[in-house]
Amino acid sequence: MGYQIPRGTQDILPGTVEKWQFVEEKAREICSRYNYKEIRTPIFEHTELFLRSVGDTTDIVQKEMYTFTDRGDRSLTLRPEGTASTVRAYVENKLFGLAQQPTKLYYIGPMFRYERPQAGRYRQFVQFGIEAMGSDDPSIDAEVMALAIDVYKELGLKSLRLVLNTLGDKESRKAHREALVAHFEPRIGEFCHDCQNRLQTNPLRILDCKKDRDHELMKTAPSIHDYLNEESREYFETVKSTLTAMGIEYVIDPKLVRGLDYYNHTAFEIISDAEGFGAITTLSGGGRYNGLAEEVGGPATPGIGFAMSLERLLLALDAEGVKLPIEDSLDCYLITMGDQAKEKAPSLLYRFRKAGLKADKDYLDKKMKAQFKAADRTNAKFVAVLGDDELANGVISVKDMESGEQTEVALDQVTEYILKQI
Ligand code: ATP
Ligand code: MG
């Protein structure tokens, strides 16, 4: 009887892990171009943080958190997303006091949600996300969206759609909220149980309901765009014109909402339109959260960010048939023949490796032919063959696996020789 991996989790094995490394590397590279610095926070936090920041009316908090009590009777939760921890760390470490502002951070790490697993939906998944705190300049909203788009595009995705909306500021949202309640209240009985609860706690989220999305009242629901005050309208216009000037295409969807109280102004999602992508097509989501730092005990700080899961990114790459340029080969495989040569192999190999060569050898006492086969499997660029005779003469033969050319090289020069060839 063996053990099985928990539902909704995955082992990422060699052969696949290189893809993960490649996309992580790309994300880091783009972040450094945009001057975002990495932050690493704990995998678990006090449960209260998520209740406060994600919000206790959300699906995440109500249904999806991995919460446990530790031996000291504290309620802890495996992080379901990265913004709460990042903003907590920003406040706790007083990053707002640093000279360089805004504070631009990114993270890559596992998140945990108790969900029904399916393609693109896991219980443990890796999110890459960024948070820019301390500026409410609309150009940083555009920057955040551009960064997300760049990651997808530079990896080779083409069927992308940036969907944009504004939620307005506090005042606009309040007016919109009242209109929503007035709109749905008379017939709220026709809506699902969740929506009935949302009517008073968070009516905006009714627009986001998957069960009731075809109800006729959904189509006629008041749009935030009719309730934007002057300032909010202007903010949105500047975000849009900045994107346009940057050459970034977008579509407006007045129904795109992010249901948390502290969300305001910009909200966006990036969708994959690739055929064969499956039911879940949202690659990433983000938005502005100007009230969040205050909510977790910090000074009033504007902020904006996004998060994407690498799982969905990799699915999209598959769906579009993108082959990542992953190089997985050794520089040199060392083959030996005879006892003395075999004895010499570890120190010679060690020399290769210290010189920076990717190198390996046989450890299973294989025959010559099988060693060559093993060398082939590693895609080695060069194979160095050392026999007892060669060893006695202080030479080694080096075969260029691409051209087939074989050269005899002085043993004490072989590292330099191979380095020069590659
Ligand atoms: P969905 O509507 O798909 O449940 P969400 O609103 O819960 O998404 P967010 O909380 O905005 O998603 O998370 C941002 C991104 O994280 C998503 O766009 C998606 O790429 C990814 N994501 C969310 N949940 C999962 C999951 N269970 N497995 C894999 N990726 C996920
Ligand atoms: Mg979800």
Coordinates of C-alpha atoms and ligand atoms in Angstrom, one line a residue:
M1 CA 0.0 0.0 0.0
G2 CA 1.5 3.3 -1.1
Y3 CA 0.5 6.9 -0.3
Q4 CA -1.3 9.2 -2.7
I5 CA -0.8 12.9 -3.1
P6 CA -3.5 15.0 -1.5
R7 CA -6.4 16.1 -3.8
G8 CA -5.8 19.3 -5.7
T9 CA -2.0 19.2 -5.4
Q10 CA 0.7 18.2 -7.8
D11 CA 4.2 16.9 -7.9
I12 CA 6.2 18.8 -10.4
L13 CA 8.9 16.5 -11.7
P14 CA 12.1 17.0 -13.7
G15 CA 11.1 17.3 -17.3
T16 CA 8.2 19.7 -16.2
V17 CA 9.9 21.7 -13.5
E18 CA 12.1 23.3 -16.2
K19 CA 9.0 25.0 -17.5
W20 CA 8.2 26.4 -14.1
Q21 CA 11.7 27.6 -13.6
F22 CA 11.6 29.3 -17.0
V23 CA 8.4 31.2 -16.4
E24 CA 9.5 32.1 -12.9
E25 CA 12.8 33.4 -14.3
K26 CA 10.9 35.4 -16.9
A27 CA 8.6 36.9 -14.2
R28 CA 11.6 37.9 -12.1
E29 CA 13.4 39.4 -15.1
I30 CA 10.4 41.5 -16.0
C31 CA 9.9 42.6 -12.4
S32 CA 13.5 43.8 -12.3
R33 CA 13.1 45.7 -15.5
Y34 CA 10.0 47.5 -14.0
N35 CA 11.9 48.0 -10.7
Y36 CA 9.8 45.7 -8.5
K37 CA 11.7 43.9 -5.7
E38 CA 10.9 40.5 -4.3
I39 CA 9.3 40.0 -0.9
R40 CA 9.0 36.6 0.8
T41 CA 6.4 36.3 3.5
P42 CA 5.4 33.3 5.6
I43 CA 3.2 30.6 4.1
F44 CA 0.8 31.0 7.1
E45 CA -0.5 34.1 8.8
H46 CA -2.9 34.8 11.7
T47 CA -6.4 34.0 10.4
E48 CA -7.6 37.4 11.5
L49 CA -5.4 39.0 8.8
F50 CA -7.4 37.3 6.0
L51 CA -10.8 37.9 7.6
R52 CA -9.8 41.6 7.8
S53 CA -8.2 42.1 4.4
V54 CA -9.7 39.5 2.0
G55 CA -13.0 40.2 3.7
D56 CA -15.4 37.9 5.5
T57 CA -18.1 38.1 2.9
T58 CA -15.9 36.5 0.2
D59 CA -15.8 32.9 -1.1
I60 CA -12.2 32.7 0.0
V61 CA -12.9 33.4 3.6
Q62 CA -16.3 31.7 3.8
K63 CA -15.4 28.5 2.0
E64 CA -11.9 28.1 0.9
M65 CA -9.4 28.7 3.7
Y66 CA -7.1 26.1 5.3
T67 CA -7.4 27.2 8.9
F68 CA -5.9 25.3 11.8
T69 CA -5.2 25.8 15.5
D70 CA -1.5 25.4 16.4
R71 CA -0.2 23.9 19.6
G72 CA -0.3 27.4 21.2
D73 CA -4.0 27.7 20.5
R74 CA -3.5 30.3 17.8
S75 CA -5.7 30.3 14.8
L76 CA -3.5 30.3 11.7
T77 CA -4.4 30.0 8.0
L78 CA -2.3 28.9 5.0
R79 CA -2.3 32.0 2.8
P80 CA -5.0 31.9 0.2
E81 CA -3.5 34.8 -1.7
G82 CA -0.6 37.2 -1.5
T83 CA -1.9 40.7 -1.1
A84 CA -2.9 40.4 2.6
S85 CA 0.6 39.2 3.6
T86 CA 2.4 41.8 1.5
V87 CA 0.4 44.7 2.9
R88 CA 0.8 43.3 6.4
A89 CA 4.6 43.1 5.9
Y90 CA 4.6 46.6 4.4
V91 CA 2.8 48.0 7.4
E92 CA 4.7 46.0 10.0
N93 CA 8.1 46.7 8.6
K94 CA 7.2 50.4 8.0
L95 CA 8.2 50.2 4.4
F96 CA 6.2 53.4 3.9
G97 CA 8.9 55.2 5.8
L98 CA 11.7 54.3 3.3
A99 CA 13.0 57.0 1.1
Q100 CA 12.3 55.2 -2.2
Q101 CA 8.6 55.4 -2.9
P102 CA 6.3 54.0 -4.1
T103 CA 7.1 50.6 -2.7
K104 CA 7.0 48.1 -5.5
L105 CA 7.0 44.5 -4.6
Y106 CA 6.5 41.1 -6.2
Y107 CA 6.1 37.6 -4.8
I108 CA 6.1 34.1 -6.2
G109 CA 4.9 31.3 -4.0
P110 CA 2.3 28.7 -3.1
M111 CA -1.2 29.6 -2.1
F112 CA -3.8 27.3 -0.6
R113 CA -7.6 27.2 -1.2
Y114 CA -10.0 24.5 -0.4
E115 CA -11.8 24.3 -3.8
R116 CA -13.2 21.7 -6.0
P117 CA -10.2 20.6 -8.1
Q118 CA -10.4 20.8 -11.9
A119 CA -8.2 21.9 -14.8
G120 CA -6.7 25.2 -13.7
R121 CA -8.1 25.0 -10.2
Y122 CA -6.0 23.4 -7.5
R123 CA -5.8 23.4 -3.7
Q124 CA -2.2 24.3 -3.7
F125 CA -1.2 26.6 -6.6
V126 CA 1.6 29.1 -7.2
Q127 CA 0.8 32.7 -7.6
F128 CA 3.1 35.4 -9.0
G129 CA 1.9 38.8 -8.1
I130 CA 3.0 42.4 -7.7
E131 CA 1.9 45.2 -5.4
A132 CA 2.7 48.9 -5.8
M133 CA 2.0 50.9 -2.7
G134 CA 2.2 54.6 -2.0
S135 CA 1.1 56.1 -5.3
D136 CA -2.3 56.9 -6.7
D137 CA -1.0 58.1 -10.0
P138 CA -3.0 56.4 -12.8
S139 CA 0.2 55.7 -14.7
I140 CA 1.1 53.1 -12.1
D141 CA -2.2 51.3 -12.8
A142 CA -1.2 51.2 -16.4
E143 CA 2.3 50.0 -15.4
V144 CA 0.8 47.1 -13.3
M145 CA -1.3 45.9 -16.2
A146 CA 1.6 46.3 -18.7
L147 CA 3.8 44.2 -16.5
A148 CA 1.3 41.4 -16.4
I149 CA 0.7 41.5 -20.1
D150 CA 4.4 41.5 -20.8
V151 CA 4.9 38.3 -18.8
Y152 CA 2.3 36.5 -21.0
K153 CA 3.4 38.0 -24.3
E154 CA 7.1 37.5 -23.8
L155 CA 6.5 33.9 -23.0
G156 CA 4.8 33.6 -26.4
L157 CA 1.0 33.9 -25.6
K158 CA -1.0 35.6 -28.3
S159 CA -4.7 35.1 -27.5
L160 CA -5.0 37.5 -24.6
R161 CA -7.7 39.9 -23.6
L162 CA -7.2 42.7 -21.0
V163 CA -10.6 43.4 -19.5
L164 CA -10.8 46.7 -17.7
N165 CA -13.3 48.4 -15.4
T166 CA -13.5 51.0 -12.8
L167 CA -15.2 50.7 -9.4
G168 CA -15.0 54.4 -8.7
D169 CA -14.0 56.0 -5.4
K170 CA -15.8 55.6 -2.1
E171 CA -18.4 58.2 -2.9
S172 CA -19.2 56.7 -6.4
R173 CA -19.4 53.2 -5.0
K174 CA -21.8 54.3 -2.2
A175 CA -24.2 55.8 -4.7
H176 CA -23.9 52.7 -7.0
R177 CA -24.4 50.4 -4.0
E178 CA -27.7 52.1 -3.1
A179 CA -28.8 51.8 -6.7
L180 CA -28.0 48.1 -6.7
V181 CA -29.9 47.4 -3.5
A182 CA -32.9 49.3 -4.9
H183 CA -32.6 47.3 -8.1
F184 CA -32.4 43.8 -6.7
E185 CA -34.3 44.1 -3.4
P186 CA -37.9 43.7 -4.7
R187 CA -37.0 40.4 -6.4
I188 CA -34.1 39.1 -4.4
G189 CA -36.2 36.0 -3.6
E190 CA -35.6 34.8 -7.1
F191 CA -31.8 34.8 -6.5
C192 CA -29.6 32.2 -4.9
H193 CA -28.9 32.0 -1.2
D194 CA -25.5 33.6 -1.5
C195 CA -27.0 36.6 -3.5
Q196 CA -29.6 37.0 -0.8
N197 CA -26.9 37.4 1.7
R198 CA -24.9 39.7 -0.6
L199 CA -27.7 42.1 -1.0
Q200 CA -27.0 43.8 2.4
T201 CA -23.3 42.8 2.9
N202 CA -21.9 43.3 -0.5
P203 CA -24.4 43.9 -3.3
L204 CA -21.7 44.5 -5.9
R205 CA -20.8 40.8 -5.6
I206 CA -24.3 39.8 -6.9
L207 CA -23.0 41.0 -10.4
D208 CA -20.2 38.4 -10.0
C209 CA -22.6 35.5 -9.2
K210 CA -22.1 32.5 -11.4
K211 CA -25.4 30.9 -10.6
D212 CA -27.6 33.9 -11.3
R213 CA -25.7 35.3 -14.2
D214 CA -28.6 34.9 -16.7
H215 CA -31.3 36.4 -14.5
E216 CA -33.0 39.3 -16.4
L217 CA -32.2 41.8 -13.6
M218 CA -28.5 41.2 -14.2
K219 CA -28.7 42.7 -17.6
T220 CA -30.6 45.8 -16.4
A221 CA -28.5 46.3 -13.2
P222 CA -27.3 49.8 -12.7
S223 CA -23.8 50.3 -14.0
I224 CA -21.0 51.9 -11.9
H225 CA -20.3 54.0 -14.9
D226 CA -23.6 55.9 -14.3
Y227 CA -22.5 56.7 -10.7
L228 CA -18.9 57.9 -11.2
N229 CA -18.2 61.3 -9.8
E230 CA -16.0 63.7 -11.7
E231 CA -12.8 62.6 -10.0
S232 CA -13.4 58.9 -10.6
R233 CA -14.3 59.5 -14.2
E234 CA -11.2 61.5 -14.8
Y235 CA -9.0 58.8 -13.1
F236 CA -10.4 56.1 -15.3
E237 CA -10.0 58.3 -18.5
T238 CA -6.3 58.8 -17.6
V239 CA -5.8 55.0 -17.0
K240 CA -7.3 54.3 -20.4
S241 CA -5.4 57.0 -22.3
T242 CA -2.2 55.9 -20.7
L243 CA -2.7 52.3 -21.8
T244 CA -3.6 53.5 -25.3
A245 CA -0.4 55.6 -25.5
M246 CA 1.5 52.5 -24.4
G247 CA -0.1 50.6 -27.2
I248 CA -1.8 48.2 -24.8
E249 CA -5.2 47.0 -26.0
Y250 CA -8.0 46.5 -23.6
V251 CA -11.8 46.1 -23.6
I252 CA -14.1 47.7 -21.0
D253 CA -16.5 45.4 -19.1
P254 CA -18.7 47.4 -16.7
K255 CA -19.7 44.1 -15.1
L256 CA -16.2 43.2 -14.0
V257 CA -16.2 43.7 -10.2
R258 CA -13.9 42.9 -7.4
G259 CA -16.2 42.7 -4.5
L260 CA -14.1 43.8 -1.5
D261 CA -15.0 47.0 0.3
Y262 CA -11.6 48.5 0.0
Y263 CA -11.3 48.0 -3.8
N264 CA -11.7 51.1 -5.8
H265 CA -11.0 52.6 -9.2
T266 CA -9.1 50.2 -11.5
A267 CA -10.2 46.5 -11.7
F268 CA -8.9 44.2 -14.4
E269 CA -8.6 40.7 -15.6
I270 CA -6.5 39.0 -18.2
I271 CA -8.4 36.3 -20.1
S272 CA -7.1 33.7 -22.5
D273 CA -9.1 33.3 -25.7
A274 CA -7.1 30.3 -26.8
E275 CA -9.1 27.5 -28.2
G276 CA -9.0 24.3 -26.1
F277 CA -8.2 26.2 -22.9
G278 CA -11.2 24.8 -21.1
A279 CA -13.8 26.3 -18.8
I280 CA -11.6 28.5 -16.8
T281 CA -10.2 31.3 -18.9
T282 CA -9.1 33.9 -16.4
L283 CA -5.4 34.1 -16.3
S284 CA -5.0 36.8 -13.7
G285 CA -6.9 39.5 -11.8
G286 CA -5.9 42.7 -10.2
G287 CA -7.0 46.1 -9.0
R288 CA -6.6 49.1 -6.8
Y289 CA -7.1 48.8 -3.1
N290 CA -6.6 52.2 -1.6
G291 CA -8.1 51.4 1.8
L292 CA -6.3 48.2 2.6
A293 CA -3.2 49.3 4.4
E294 CA -5.4 51.3 6.8
E295 CA -7.6 48.2 7.3
V296 CA -4.6 46.3 8.6
G297 CA -3.4 49.1 10.9
G298 CA -1.1 51.2 8.7
P299 CA -1.3 54.7 7.4
A300 CA -3.7 55.5 4.6
T301 CA -1.8 54.2 1.5
P302 CA -3.0 53.8 -2.0
G303 CA -2.1 50.5 -3.6
I304 CA -2.6 48.4 -6.7
G305 CA -1.6 44.9 -7.7
F306 CA -2.4 41.7 -9.6
A307 CA -2.0 38.0 -9.1
M308 CA -1.7 35.2 -11.7
S309 CA -1.3 31.5 -11.1
L310 CA 1.6 29.8 -12.9
E311 CA -0.6 26.8 -13.3
R312 CA -3.0 28.7 -15.5
L313 CA -0.2 30.4 -17.3
L314 CA 1.3 27.0 -18.2
L315 CA -2.1 25.7 -19.3
A316 CA -2.4 28.7 -21.6
L317 CA 1.1 28.0 -23.1
D318 CA 0.0 24.4 -23.7
A319 CA -3.3 25.5 -25.2
E320 CA -1.5 27.8 -27.6
G321 CA 1.1 25.2 -28.4
V322 CA 4.0 27.4 -27.2
K323 CA 7.3 25.6 -26.8
L324 CA 9.5 27.3 -24.3
P325 CA 13.1 27.5 -25.3
I326 CA 14.3 25.2 -22.5
E327 CA 17.9 24.0 -22.8
D328 CA 18.5 20.8 -20.9
S329 CA 21.8 19.4 -21.8
L330 CA 25.2 18.6 -20.2
D331 CA 28.4 20.2 -21.5
C332 CA 30.3 17.0 -21.0
Y333 CA 29.8 13.4 -20.1
L334 CA 32.8 11.5 -18.9
I335 CA 33.2 7.9 -20.0
T336 CA 35.9 5.6 -18.6
M337 CA 37.4 2.3 -19.7
G338 CA 39.5 0.3 -17.3
D339 CA 40.2 0.4 -13.5
Q340 CA 42.7 3.2 -13.4
A341 CA 40.6 5.5 -15.6
K342 CA 37.6 4.7 -13.4
E343 CA 39.6 5.7 -10.3
K344 CA 40.7 8.9 -11.9
A345 CA 37.1 9.9 -13.0
P346 CA 35.8 11.5 -9.7
S347 CA 38.7 14.0 -9.5
L348 CA 38.6 14.8 -13.2
L349 CA 34.8 15.3 -13.1
Y350 CA 35.2 17.5 -10.1
R351 CA 37.7 19.7 -12.1
F352 CA 35.1 20.0 -14.9
R353 CA 32.4 21.1 -12.4
K354 CA 34.6 23.6 -10.6
A355 CA 35.4 25.2 -13.9
G356 CA 31.7 25.7 -14.5
L357 CA 31.0 22.9 -16.8
K358 CA 27.8 20.9 -16.5
A359 CA 29.2 17.4 -16.3
D360 CA 28.4 13.9 -15.2
K361 CA 29.6 10.3 -15.4
D362 CA 28.4 6.8 -14.9
Y363 CA 27.8 5.4 -11.4
L364 CA 26.4 2.0 -12.3
D365 CA 29.6 0.3 -13.6
K366 CA 28.2 0.3 -17.1
K367 CA 30.0 -1.1 -20.1
M368 CA 31.4 1.3 -22.6
K369 CA 28.4 1.1 -25.0
A370 CA 25.9 1.6 -22.2
Q371 CA 27.9 4.6 -21.0
F372 CA 27.7 6.1 -24.5
K373 CA 23.9 5.6 -24.4
A374 CA 23.7 7.3 -21.0
A375 CA 25.7 10.2 -22.4
D376 CA 23.2 10.5 -25.3
R377 CA 20.3 10.6 -22.9
T378 CA 21.9 13.6 -21.2
N379 CA 22.2 15.4 -24.5
A380 CA 25.8 16.0 -23.7
K381 CA 27.6 18.4 -26.1
F382 CA 30.9 16.6 -25.5
V383 CA 31.8 13.2 -24.5
A384 CA 35.3 12.7 -22.9
V385 CA 36.6 9.2 -23.1
L386 CA 39.4 8.1 -20.8
G387 CA 40.9 4.7 -21.0
D388 CA 43.8 3.3 -19.0
D389 CA 46.1 3.7 -22.0
E390 CA 45.2 7.3 -22.4
L391 CA 45.6 7.9 -18.7
A392 CA 49.1 6.4 -18.9
N393 CA 50.0 8.8 -21.7
G394 CA 48.4 11.8 -20.0
V395 CA 45.8 12.4 -22.7
I396 CA 42.0 12.0 -23.1
S397 CA 39.9 11.9 -26.2
V398 CA 37.0 14.4 -26.6
K399 CA 34.2 13.9 -29.0
D400 CA 32.0 16.7 -30.2
M401 CA 28.6 15.1 -30.3
E402 CA 27.2 17.4 -32.9
S403 CA 29.9 17.2 -35.5
G404 CA 31.1 13.7 -34.5
E405 CA 34.7 15.0 -34.5
Q406 CA 37.1 13.4 -32.1
T407 CA 40.2 15.1 -30.7
E408 CA 42.9 13.9 -28.4
V409 CA 43.7 16.5 -25.8
A410 CA 46.3 16.7 -23.0
L411 CA 44.7 15.6 -19.8
D412 CA 45.7 18.7 -17.9
Q413 CA 44.3 20.9 -20.7
V414 CA 41.0 19.2 -21.2
T415 CA 38.9 21.5 -19.1
E416 CA 40.2 24.6 -20.9
Y417 CA 39.7 22.8 -24.2
I418 CA 36.0 22.0 -23.6
L419 CA 35.4 25.5 -22.2
K420 CA 36.8 27.0 -25.3
Q421 CA 34.6 24.8 -27.6
I422 CA 31.3 25.7 -25.9
Ligands
ATP1 P1 -11.7 32.3 -9.9 O1 -12.9 33.1 -10.3 O2 -11.1 31.5 -11.1 O3 -12.0 31.4 -8.7 P2 -10.5 34.2 -8.2 O4 -11.3 35.4 -8.3 O5 -10.7 33.3 -7.0 O6 -10.6 33.3 -9.5 P3 -8.1 35.6 -7.5 O7 -8.4 35.5 -6.1 O8 -8.3 36.9 -8.2 O9 -9.0 34.5 -8.3 O10 -6.7 35.0 -7.9 C1 -5.9 35.6 -8.9 C2 -5.4 34.5 -9.9 O11 -5.0 33.3 -9.2 C3 -6.5 33.9 -10.8 O12 -6.7 34.8 -11.9 C4 -5.9 32.6 -11.2 O13 -4.9 32.8 -12.1 C5 -5.3 32.2 -9.9 N1 -6.1 31.2 -9.1 C6 -7.1 31.5 -8.2 N2 -7.5 30.4 -7.7 C7 -6.8 29.3 -8.2 C8 -6.7 27.9 -8.0 N3 -7.5 27.3 -7.1 N4 -5.9 27.2 -8.8 C9 -5.0 27.8 -9.6 N5 -5.0 29.1 -9.9 C10 -5.9 29.9 -9.2
MG2 MG -11.8 31.5 -6.7

